[in-house]
XYZ file of C-alpha atoms in Angstrom:
312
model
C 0.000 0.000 0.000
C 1.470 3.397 -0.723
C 1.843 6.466 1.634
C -0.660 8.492 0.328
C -3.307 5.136 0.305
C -2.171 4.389 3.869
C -3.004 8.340 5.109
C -5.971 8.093 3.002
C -6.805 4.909 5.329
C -6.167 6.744 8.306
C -8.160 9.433 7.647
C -11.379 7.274 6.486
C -11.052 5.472 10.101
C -10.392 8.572 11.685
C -13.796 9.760 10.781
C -15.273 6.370 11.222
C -14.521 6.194 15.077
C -14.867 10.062 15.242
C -17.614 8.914 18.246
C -16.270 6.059 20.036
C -15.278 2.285 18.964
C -16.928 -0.595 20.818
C -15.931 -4.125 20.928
C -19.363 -6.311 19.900
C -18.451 -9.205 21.288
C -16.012 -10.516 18.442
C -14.706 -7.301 17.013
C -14.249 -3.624 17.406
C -16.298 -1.485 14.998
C -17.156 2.384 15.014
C -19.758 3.062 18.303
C -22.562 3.605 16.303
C -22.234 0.292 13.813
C -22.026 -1.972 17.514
C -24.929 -3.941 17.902
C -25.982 -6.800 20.450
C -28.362 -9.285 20.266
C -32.062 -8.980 21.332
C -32.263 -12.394 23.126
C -28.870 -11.466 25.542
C -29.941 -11.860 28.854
C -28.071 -9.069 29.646
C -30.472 -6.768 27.939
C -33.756 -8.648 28.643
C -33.021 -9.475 32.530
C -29.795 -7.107 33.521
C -28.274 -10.428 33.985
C -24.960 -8.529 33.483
C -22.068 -6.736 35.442
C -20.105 -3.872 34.359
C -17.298 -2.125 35.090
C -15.572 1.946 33.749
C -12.323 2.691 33.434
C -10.763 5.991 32.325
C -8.353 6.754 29.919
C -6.290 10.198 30.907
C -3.942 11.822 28.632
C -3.470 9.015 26.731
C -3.145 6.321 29.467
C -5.653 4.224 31.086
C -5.749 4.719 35.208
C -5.700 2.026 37.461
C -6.794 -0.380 34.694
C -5.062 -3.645 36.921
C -7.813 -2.162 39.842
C -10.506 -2.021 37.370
C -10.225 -5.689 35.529
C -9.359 -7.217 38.982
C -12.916 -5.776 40.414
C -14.923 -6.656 37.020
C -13.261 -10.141 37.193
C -14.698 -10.521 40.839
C -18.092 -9.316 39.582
C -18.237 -12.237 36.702
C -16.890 -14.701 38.948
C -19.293 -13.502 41.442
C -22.456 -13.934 39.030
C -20.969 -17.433 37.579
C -19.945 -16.823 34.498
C -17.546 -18.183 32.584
C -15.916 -16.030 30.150
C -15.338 -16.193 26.227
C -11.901 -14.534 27.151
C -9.444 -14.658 29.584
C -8.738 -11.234 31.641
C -5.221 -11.025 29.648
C -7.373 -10.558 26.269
C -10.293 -8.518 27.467
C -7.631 -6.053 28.880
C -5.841 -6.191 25.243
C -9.312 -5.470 23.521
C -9.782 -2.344 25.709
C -6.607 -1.168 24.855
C -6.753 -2.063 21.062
C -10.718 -0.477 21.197
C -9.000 2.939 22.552
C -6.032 3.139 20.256
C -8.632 2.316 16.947
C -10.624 5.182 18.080
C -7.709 7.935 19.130
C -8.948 9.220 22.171
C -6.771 10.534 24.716
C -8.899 10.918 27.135
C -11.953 8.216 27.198
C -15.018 6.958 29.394
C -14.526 3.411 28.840
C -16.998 1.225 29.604
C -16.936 -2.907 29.753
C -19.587 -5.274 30.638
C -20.104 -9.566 31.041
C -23.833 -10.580 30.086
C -25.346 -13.882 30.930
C -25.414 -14.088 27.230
C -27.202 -16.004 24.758
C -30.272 -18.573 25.817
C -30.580 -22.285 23.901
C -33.985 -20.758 22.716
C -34.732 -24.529 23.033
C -34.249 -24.936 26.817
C -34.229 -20.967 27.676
C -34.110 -21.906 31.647
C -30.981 -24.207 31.196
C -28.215 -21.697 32.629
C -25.444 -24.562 31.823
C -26.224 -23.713 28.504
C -25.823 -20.104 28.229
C -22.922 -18.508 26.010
C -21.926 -15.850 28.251
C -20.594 -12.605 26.136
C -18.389 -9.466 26.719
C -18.550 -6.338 25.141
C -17.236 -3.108 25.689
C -16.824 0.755 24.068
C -14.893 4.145 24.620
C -16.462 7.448 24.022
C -15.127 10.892 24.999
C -14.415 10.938 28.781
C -18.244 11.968 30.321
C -18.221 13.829 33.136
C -21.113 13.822 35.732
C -20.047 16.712 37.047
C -18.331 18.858 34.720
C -15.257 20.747 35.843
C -16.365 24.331 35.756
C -19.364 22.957 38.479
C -16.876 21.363 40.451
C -14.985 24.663 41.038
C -18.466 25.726 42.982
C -19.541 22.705 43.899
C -22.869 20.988 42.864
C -26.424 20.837 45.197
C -27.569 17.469 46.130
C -30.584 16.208 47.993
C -31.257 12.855 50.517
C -33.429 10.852 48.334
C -37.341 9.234 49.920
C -35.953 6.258 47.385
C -34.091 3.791 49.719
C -31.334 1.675 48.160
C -31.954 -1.795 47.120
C -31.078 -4.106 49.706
C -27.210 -5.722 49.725
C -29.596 -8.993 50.509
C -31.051 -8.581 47.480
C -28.214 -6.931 44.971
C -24.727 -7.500 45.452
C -23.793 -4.069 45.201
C -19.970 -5.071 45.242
C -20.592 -6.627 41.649
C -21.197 -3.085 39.614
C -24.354 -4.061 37.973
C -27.555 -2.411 35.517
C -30.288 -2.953 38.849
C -30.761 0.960 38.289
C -33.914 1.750 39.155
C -33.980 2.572 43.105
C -31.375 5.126 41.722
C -32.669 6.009 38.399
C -36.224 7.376 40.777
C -33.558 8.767 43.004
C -31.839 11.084 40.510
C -35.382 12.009 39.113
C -36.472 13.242 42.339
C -33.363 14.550 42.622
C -33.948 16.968 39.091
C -37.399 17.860 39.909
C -36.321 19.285 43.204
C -33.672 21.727 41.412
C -31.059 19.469 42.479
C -28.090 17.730 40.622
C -28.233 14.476 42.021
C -29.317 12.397 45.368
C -27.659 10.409 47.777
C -29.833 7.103 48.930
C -30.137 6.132 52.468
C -30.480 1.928 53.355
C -33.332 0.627 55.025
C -32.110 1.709 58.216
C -31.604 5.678 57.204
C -27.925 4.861 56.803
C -25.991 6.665 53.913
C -25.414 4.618 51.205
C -24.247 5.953 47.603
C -25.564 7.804 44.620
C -26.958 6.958 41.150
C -22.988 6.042 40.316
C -21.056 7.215 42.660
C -19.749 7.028 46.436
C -19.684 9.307 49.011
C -17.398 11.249 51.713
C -18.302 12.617 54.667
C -15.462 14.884 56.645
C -16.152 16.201 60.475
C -13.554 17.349 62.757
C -10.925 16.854 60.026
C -11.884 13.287 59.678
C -13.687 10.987 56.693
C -16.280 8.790 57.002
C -17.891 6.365 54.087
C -20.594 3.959 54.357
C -19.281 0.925 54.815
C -22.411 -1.211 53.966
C -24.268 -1.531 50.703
C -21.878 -0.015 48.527
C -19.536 -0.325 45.480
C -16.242 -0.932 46.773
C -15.512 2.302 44.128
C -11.351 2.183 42.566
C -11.627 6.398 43.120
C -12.636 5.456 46.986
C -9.912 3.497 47.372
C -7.458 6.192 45.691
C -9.183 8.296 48.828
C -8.156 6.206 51.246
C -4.663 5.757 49.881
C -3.836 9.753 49.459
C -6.184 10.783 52.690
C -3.270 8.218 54.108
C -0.518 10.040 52.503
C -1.811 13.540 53.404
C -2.105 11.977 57.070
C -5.734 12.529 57.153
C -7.809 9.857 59.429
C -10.506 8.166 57.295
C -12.395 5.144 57.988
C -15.345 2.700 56.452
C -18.145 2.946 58.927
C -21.700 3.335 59.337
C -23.108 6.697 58.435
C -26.373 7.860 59.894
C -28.444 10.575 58.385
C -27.777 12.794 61.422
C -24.035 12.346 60.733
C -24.544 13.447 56.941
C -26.806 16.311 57.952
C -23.787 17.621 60.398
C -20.954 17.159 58.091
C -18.626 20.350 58.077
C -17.432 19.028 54.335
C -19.299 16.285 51.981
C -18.159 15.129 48.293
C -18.688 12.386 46.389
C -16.409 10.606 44.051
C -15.980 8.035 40.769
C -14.287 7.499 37.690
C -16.278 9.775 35.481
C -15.696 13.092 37.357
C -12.976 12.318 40.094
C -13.605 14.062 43.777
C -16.464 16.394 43.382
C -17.514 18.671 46.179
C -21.248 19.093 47.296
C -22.203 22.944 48.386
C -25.873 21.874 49.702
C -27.853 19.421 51.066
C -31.321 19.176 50.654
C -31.252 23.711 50.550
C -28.753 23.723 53.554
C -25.387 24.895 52.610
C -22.672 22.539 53.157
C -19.394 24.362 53.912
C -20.642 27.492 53.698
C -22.161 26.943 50.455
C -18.585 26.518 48.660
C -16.237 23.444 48.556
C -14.715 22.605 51.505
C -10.704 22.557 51.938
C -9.810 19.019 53.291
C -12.224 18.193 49.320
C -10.099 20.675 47.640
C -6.745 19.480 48.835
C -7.682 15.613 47.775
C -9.610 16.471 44.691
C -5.922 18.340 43.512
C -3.928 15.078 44.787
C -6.561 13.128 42.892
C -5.874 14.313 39.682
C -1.971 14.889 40.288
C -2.079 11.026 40.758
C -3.200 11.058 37.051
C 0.380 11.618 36.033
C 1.741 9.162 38.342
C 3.320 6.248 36.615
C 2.989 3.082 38.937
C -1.220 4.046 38.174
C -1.040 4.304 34.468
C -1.328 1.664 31.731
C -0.115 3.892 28.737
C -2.366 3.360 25.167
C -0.027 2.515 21.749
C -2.108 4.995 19.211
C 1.013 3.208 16.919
């Protein structure tokens, strides 16, 4: 092939996977060609588990955290893969190079799969399936909020029961927090935070949450995601010799927080100015927030968390 057909090649998959690539299960195409079938249980039951990973300046962040947690989640819901972790980390990499995006929202999921439309309720014969996709990063808060900080109210949703959903294995059971963020939108607010069945603090519609009194942070330690940006919050809270702990949170605790932010992949540490109309803080972010949400994103240019893409 000559130079001027191979930059003509470029080019034509430069626009094709202008939006995204996704991996379909057997190979990567441009997001909006992907397609899955309409029988996967993961679409007609949420018989699935997920996992997000973000890719930073051209390098993928804590990607080892990330497959080891969605490998617990599979394992955790029985499947048994069409690939081994080695491969679906090489697809995730290959997916983000085809499409060129330096920084990426990069999503990954394991579905129950494909029924024996002949003996639908026979799980043994299930072909499980993975697929996966990489659009711009998303953030839920964007960054120009984040300076301010962002409103947030306690949600009259309660989360769904750990005895009911794992909520360790990151999984599509969204509707206790689907209603949550509606209420959440009708009230004026950004989001909502969801209490248990006991009117402990839980998490939001995907994310966790901080609490900081007396210099100190607090997160639930029951019926949550066991989030990769929580544990980067425990390690530089450690760093920056600042006590935090997994506990139980009661409302009354959340209510008399002097700081409160909550935290994931697609937004990093993101401060909260008001709860339910009271201002948090004095209506602005808080400092101990501030100081970790700059560490956070310093970290982002640490090597030993960084899995760098070949764009070749």
């Amino acid at each position: 092939m000559s130079v001027k057909a191979k930059n003509a090649k470029k080019d034509q998959d430069a626009e094709l996977y202008s939006l995204g690539a996704a991996f379909n299960g057997s190979e990567i195409v441009p997001i909006l060609e992907a397609r899955i079938p309409i029988i996967d249980m993961g679409f007609l039951h949420s018989d699935v588990c997920y996992d997000v990973v973000s890719v930073w300046h051209g390098s993928f962040f804590r990607l080892k955290e990330h497959m080891d947690r969605f490998e617990k989640s599979y394992q955790g819901l029985g499947f048994s893969m069409p690939y081994t972790k080695q491969q679906m980390r090489q697809i995730l990499l290959d997916m983000v190079a085809r499409s060129r995006l330096r920084d990426a929202y990069v999503y990954m999921c394991a579905t129950r799969g494909l029924p024996n439309l002949d003996d639908p309720r026979n799980f043994e014969k299930y072909q499980q399936m993975f697929y996966a996709f990489a659009v711009e990063f998303i953030w839920l808060i964007d960054p120009e909020e984040q300076k301010i900080g962002t409103d947030v109210i306690v949600s009259s949703v309660p989360r769904i029961p750990k005895e009911s959903v794992d909520p360790t294995i990151k999984n599509h059971h969204w509707g206790d927090l689907t209603r949550a963020d509606l209420e959440a939108h009708k009230k004026g607010a950004r989001t909502a935070f969801l209490l248990d069945l006991e009117g402990n603090l839980t998490e939001g519609p995907g994310f966790n949450i901080f609490v900081i009194k007396d210099g100190k942070l607090l997160t639930p330690d029951s019926n949550v995601l066991l989030g990769i940006t929580r544990l980067t919050v425990f390690e530089l809270a450690k760093e920056m010799k600042i006590e935090a702990r997994a506990c139980k949170v009661p409302l009354a605790t959340l209510r008399a927080a002097d700081e409160i932010f909550m935290c994931t992949t697609a937004g990093g540490i993101m401060p909260i100015k008001s709860l339910d109309d009271v201002p948090i803080s004095g209506g602005k972010p808080g400092p101990i927030t501030m100081r970790l949400h700059k560490a956070f994103w310093k970290a982002h240019d640490d090597p030993k968390y960084l899995t760098p893409v070949d764009y070749k």
